Tab-separated table of N, CA and C in Angstrom:
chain	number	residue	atom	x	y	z
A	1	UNK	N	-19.485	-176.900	-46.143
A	1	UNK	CA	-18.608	-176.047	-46.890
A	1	UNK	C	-18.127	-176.805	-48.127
A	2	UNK	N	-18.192	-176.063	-49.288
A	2	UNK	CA	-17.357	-176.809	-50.659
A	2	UNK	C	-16.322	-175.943	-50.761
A	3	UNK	N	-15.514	-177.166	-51.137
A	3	UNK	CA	-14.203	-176.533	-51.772
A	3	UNK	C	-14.207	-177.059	-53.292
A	4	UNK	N	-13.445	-175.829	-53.731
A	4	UNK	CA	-13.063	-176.028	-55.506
A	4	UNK	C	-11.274	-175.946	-55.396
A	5	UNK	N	-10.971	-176.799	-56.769
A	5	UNK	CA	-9.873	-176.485	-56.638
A	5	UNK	C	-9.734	-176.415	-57.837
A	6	UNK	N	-9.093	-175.466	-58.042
A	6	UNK	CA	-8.942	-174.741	-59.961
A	6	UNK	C	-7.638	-174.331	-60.050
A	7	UNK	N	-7.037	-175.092	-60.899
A	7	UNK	CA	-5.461	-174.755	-61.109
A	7	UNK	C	-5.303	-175.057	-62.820
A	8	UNK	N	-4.248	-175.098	-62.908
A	8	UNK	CA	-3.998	-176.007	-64.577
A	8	UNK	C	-3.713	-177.367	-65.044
A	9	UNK	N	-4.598	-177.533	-66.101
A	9	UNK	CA	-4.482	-179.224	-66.493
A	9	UNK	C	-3.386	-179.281	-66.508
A	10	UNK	N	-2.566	-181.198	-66.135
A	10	UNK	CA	-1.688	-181.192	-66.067
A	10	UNK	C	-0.639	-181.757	-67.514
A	11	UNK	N	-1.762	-181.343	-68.499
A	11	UNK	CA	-1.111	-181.314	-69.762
A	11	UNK	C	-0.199	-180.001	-70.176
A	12	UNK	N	-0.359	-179.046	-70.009
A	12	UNK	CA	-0.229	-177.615	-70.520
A	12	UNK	C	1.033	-177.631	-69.372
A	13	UNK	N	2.027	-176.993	-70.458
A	13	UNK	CA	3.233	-176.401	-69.829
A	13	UNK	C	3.146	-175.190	-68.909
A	14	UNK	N	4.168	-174.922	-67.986
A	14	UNK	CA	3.817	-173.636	-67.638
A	14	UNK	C	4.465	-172.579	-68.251
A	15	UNK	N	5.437	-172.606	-68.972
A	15	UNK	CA	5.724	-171.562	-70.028
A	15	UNK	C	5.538	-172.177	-71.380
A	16	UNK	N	5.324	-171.292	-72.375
A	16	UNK	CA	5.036	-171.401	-73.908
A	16	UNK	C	6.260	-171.770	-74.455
A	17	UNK	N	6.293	-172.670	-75.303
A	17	UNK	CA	7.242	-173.061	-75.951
A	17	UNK	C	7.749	-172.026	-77.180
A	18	UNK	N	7.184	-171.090	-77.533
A	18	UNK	CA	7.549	-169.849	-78.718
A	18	UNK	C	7.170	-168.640	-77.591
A	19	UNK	N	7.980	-168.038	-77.978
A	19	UNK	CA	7.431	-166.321	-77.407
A	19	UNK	C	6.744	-165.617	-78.236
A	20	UNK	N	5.688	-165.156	-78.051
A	20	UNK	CA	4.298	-164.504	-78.991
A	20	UNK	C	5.269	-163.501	-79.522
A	21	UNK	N	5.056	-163.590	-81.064
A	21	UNK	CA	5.885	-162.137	-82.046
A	21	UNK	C	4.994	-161.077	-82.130
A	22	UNK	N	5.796	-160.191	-81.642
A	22	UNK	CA	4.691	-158.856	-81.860
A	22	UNK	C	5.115	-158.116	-83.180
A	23	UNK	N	3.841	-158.183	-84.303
A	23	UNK	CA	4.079	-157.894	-85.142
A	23	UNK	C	4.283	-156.746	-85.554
A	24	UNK	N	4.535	-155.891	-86.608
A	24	UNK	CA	3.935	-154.513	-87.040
A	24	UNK	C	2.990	-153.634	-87.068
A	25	UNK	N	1.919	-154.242	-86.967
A	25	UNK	CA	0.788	-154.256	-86.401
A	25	UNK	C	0.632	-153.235	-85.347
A	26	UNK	N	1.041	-154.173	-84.018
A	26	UNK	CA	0.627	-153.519	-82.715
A	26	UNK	C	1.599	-152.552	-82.696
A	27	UNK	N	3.284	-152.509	-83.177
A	27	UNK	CA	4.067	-151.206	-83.245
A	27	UNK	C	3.165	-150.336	-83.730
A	28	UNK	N	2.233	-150.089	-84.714
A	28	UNK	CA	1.744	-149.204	-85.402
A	28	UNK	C	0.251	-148.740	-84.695
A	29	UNK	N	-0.199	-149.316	-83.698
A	29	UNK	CA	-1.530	-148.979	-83.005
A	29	UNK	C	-0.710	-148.293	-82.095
A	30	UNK	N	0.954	-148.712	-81.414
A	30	UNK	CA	1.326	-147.837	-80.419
A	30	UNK	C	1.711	-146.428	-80.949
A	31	UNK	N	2.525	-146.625	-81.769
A	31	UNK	CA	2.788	-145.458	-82.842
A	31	UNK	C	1.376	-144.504	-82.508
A	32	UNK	N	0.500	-144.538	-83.469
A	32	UNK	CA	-0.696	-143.857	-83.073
A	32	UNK	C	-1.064	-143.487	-81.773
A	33	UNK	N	-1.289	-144.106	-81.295
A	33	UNK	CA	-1.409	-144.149	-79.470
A	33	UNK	C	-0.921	-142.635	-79.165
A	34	UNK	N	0.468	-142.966	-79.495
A	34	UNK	CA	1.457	-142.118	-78.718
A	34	UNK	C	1.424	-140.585	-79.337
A	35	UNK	N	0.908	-140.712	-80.742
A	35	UNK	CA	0.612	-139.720	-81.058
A	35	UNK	C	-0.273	-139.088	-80.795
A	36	UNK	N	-1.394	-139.282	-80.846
A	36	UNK	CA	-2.729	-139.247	-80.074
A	36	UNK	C	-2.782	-138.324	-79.255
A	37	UNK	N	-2.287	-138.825	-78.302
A	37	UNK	CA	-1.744	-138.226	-76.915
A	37	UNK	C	-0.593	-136.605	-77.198
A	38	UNK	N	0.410	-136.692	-78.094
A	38	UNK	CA	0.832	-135.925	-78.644
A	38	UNK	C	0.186	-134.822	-78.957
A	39	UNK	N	-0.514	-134.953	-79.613
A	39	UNK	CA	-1.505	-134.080	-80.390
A	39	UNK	C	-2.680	-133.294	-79.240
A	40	UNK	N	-2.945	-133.967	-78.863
A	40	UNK	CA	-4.122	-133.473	-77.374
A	40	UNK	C	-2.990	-132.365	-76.954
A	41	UNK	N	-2.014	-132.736	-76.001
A	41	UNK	CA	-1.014	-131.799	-75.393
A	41	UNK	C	-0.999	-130.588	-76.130
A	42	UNK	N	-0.494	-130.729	-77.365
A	42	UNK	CA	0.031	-129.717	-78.665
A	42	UNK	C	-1.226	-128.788	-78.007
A	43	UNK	N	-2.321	-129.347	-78.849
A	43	UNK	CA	-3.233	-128.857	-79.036
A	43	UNK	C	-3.921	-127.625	-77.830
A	44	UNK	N	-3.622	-128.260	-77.031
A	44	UNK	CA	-4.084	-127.700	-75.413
A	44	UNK	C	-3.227	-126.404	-75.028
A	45	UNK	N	-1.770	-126.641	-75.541
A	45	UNK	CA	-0.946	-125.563	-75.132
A	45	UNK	C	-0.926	-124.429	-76.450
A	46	UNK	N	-0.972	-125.102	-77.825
A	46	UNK	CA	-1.806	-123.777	-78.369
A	46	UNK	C	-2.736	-122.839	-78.258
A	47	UNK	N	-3.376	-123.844	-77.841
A	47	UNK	CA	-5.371	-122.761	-77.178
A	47	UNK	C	-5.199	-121.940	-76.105
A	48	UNK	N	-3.983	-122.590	-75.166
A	48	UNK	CA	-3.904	-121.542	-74.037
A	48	UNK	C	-3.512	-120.642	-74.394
A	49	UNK	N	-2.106	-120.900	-75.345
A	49	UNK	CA	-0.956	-119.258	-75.325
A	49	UNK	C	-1.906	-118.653	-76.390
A	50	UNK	N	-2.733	-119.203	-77.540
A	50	UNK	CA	-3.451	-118.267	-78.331
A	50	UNK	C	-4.661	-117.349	-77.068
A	51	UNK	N	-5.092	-117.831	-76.459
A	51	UNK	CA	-5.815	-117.281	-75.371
A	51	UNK	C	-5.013	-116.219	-74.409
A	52	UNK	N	-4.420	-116.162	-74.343
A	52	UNK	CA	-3.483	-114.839	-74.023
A	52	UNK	C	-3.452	-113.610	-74.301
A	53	UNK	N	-3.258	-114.028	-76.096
A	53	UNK	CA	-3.442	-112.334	-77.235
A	53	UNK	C	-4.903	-112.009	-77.483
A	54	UNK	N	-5.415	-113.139	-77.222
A	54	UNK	CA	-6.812	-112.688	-78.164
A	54	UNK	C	-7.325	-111.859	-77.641
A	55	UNK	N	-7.539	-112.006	-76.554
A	55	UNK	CA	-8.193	-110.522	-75.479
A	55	UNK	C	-7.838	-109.515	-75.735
A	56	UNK	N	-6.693	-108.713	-76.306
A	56	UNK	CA	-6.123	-107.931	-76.795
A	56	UNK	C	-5.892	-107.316	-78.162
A	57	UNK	N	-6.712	-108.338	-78.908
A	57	UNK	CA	-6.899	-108.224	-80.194
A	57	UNK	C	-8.450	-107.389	-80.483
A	58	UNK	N	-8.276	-106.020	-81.356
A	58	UNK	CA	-9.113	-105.327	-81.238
A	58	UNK	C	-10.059	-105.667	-82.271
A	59	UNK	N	-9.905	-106.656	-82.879
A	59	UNK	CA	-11.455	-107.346	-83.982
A	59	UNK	C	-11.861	-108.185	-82.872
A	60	UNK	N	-11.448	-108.863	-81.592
A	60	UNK	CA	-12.440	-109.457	-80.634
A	60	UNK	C	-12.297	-108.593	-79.424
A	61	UNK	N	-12.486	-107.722	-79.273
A	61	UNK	CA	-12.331	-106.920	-78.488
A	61	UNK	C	-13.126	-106.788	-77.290
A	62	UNK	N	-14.634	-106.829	-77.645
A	62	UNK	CA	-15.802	-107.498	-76.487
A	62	UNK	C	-16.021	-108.784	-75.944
A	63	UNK	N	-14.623	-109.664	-75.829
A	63	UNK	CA	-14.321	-110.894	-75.045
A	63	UNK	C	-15.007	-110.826	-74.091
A	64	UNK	N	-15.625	-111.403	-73.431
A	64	UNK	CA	-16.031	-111.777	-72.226
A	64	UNK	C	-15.479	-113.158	-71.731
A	65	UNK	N	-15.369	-113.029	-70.486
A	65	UNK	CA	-14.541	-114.217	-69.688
A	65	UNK	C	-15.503	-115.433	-70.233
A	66	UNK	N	-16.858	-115.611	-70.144
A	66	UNK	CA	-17.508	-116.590	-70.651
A	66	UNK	C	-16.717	-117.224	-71.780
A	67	UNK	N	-17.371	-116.099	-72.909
A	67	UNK	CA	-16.048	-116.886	-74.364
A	67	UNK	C	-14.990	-117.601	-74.566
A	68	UNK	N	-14.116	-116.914	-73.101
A	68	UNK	CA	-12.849	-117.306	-73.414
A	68	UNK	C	-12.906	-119.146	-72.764
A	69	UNK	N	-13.673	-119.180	-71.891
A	69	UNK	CA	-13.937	-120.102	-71.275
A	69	UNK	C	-14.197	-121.214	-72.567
A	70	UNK	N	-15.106	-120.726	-73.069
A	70	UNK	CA	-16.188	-121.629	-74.316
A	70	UNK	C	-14.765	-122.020	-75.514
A	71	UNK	N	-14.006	-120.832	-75.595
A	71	UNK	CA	-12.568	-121.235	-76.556
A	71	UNK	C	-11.832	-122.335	-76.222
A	72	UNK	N	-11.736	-121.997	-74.984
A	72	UNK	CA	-10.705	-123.036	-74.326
A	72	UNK	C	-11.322	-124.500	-73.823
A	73	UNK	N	-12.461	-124.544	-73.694
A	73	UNK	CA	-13.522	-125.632	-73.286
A	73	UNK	C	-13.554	-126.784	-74.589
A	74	UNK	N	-13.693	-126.026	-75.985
A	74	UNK	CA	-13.737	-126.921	-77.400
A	74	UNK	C	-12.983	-127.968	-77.235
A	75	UNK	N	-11.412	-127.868	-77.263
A	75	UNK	CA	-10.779	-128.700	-76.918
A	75	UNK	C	-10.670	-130.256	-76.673
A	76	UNK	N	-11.091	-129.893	-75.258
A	76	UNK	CA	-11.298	-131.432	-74.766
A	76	UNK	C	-12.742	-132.150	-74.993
A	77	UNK	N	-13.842	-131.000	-74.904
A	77	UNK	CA	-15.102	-130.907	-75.104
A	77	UNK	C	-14.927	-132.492	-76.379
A	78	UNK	N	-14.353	-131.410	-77.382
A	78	UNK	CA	-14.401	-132.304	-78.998
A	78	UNK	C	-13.914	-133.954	-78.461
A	79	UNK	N	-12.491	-133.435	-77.729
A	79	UNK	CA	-11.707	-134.913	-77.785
A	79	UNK	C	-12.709	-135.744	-77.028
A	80	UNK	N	-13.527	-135.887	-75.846
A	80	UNK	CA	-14.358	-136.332	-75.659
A	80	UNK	C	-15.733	-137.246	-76.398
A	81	UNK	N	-16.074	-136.330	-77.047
A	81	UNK	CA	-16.689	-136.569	-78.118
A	81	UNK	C	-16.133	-137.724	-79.361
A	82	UNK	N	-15.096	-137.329	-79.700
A	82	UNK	CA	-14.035	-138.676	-80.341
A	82	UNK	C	-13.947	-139.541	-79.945
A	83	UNK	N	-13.168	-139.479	-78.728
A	83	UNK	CA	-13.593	-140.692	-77.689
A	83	UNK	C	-14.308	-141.547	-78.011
A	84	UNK	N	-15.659	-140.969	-77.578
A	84	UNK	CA	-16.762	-141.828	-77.524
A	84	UNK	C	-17.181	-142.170	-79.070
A	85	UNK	N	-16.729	-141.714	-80.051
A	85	UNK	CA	-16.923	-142.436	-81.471
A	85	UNK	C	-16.652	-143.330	-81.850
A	86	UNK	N	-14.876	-142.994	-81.168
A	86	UNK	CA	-13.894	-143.740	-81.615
A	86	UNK	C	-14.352	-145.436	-80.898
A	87	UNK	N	-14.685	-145.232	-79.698
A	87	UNK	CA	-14.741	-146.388	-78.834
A	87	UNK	C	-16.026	-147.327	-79.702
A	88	UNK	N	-16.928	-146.984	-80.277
A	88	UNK	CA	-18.178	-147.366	-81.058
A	88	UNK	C	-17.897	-147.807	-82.356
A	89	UNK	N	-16.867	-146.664	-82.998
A	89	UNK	CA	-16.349	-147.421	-84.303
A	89	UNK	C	-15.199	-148.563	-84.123
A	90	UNK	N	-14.248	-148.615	-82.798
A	90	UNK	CA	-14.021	-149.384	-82.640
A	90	UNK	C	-14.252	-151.088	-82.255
A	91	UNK	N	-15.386	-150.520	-82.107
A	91	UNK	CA	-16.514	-152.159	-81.419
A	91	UNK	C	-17.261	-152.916	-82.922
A	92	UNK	N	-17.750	-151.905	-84.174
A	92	UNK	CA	-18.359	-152.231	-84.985
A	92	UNK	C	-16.885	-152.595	-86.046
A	93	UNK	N	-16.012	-151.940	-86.388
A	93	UNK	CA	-14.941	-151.973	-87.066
A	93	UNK	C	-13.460	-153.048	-86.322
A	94	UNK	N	-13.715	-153.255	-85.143
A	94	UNK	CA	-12.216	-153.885	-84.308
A	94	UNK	C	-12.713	-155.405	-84.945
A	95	UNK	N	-11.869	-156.044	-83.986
A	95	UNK	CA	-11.709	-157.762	-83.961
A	95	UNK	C	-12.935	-158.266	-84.218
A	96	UNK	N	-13.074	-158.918	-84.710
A	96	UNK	CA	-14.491	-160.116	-84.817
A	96	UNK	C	-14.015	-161.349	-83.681
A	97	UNK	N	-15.359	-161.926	-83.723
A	97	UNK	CA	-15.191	-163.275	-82.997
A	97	UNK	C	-15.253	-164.256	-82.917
């Protein structure tokens, strides 16, 4: 049997002598963040309550449940889709190394 034993050199403190400043920066990626998220919600509870009248609206008048489905599906469908952009432009455009 081997044993390892992996702990910390006994140079290195165990707390940091400065506390890491969080700059403006990361306030402003949370900022976004939070909006983000904001906006999805918004967005979601517009499509529903607009999905309500529309059926009733006599220029779409031959709704079919399918459609309404396909209306309300865009949505997240899209945000999905962002997502996965976002995550790609983030890898080519984020941090270097």
């Amino acid at each position: 049997m081997v044993s390892m034993n992996i702990g910390l050199p006994s140079t290195s403190p165990k707390h940091p002598k400065h506390k890491p400043k969080l700059g403006k920066f990361i306030y402003l990626l949370t900022f976004i963040a939070v909006i983000g998220g904001f906006l999805f919600g918004y967005d979601t509870g517009i499509v529903s309550a607009t999905m309500l009248y529309a059926p009733k609206n006599n220029d779409l008048k031959p709704m079919s449940n399918q459609w309404i489905g396909l209306i309300v599906s865009i949505t997240p469908g899209m945000a999905a889709i962002g997502a996965l952009l976002a995550g790609k432009a983030s890898d080519v455009f984020g941090r270097r190394k």
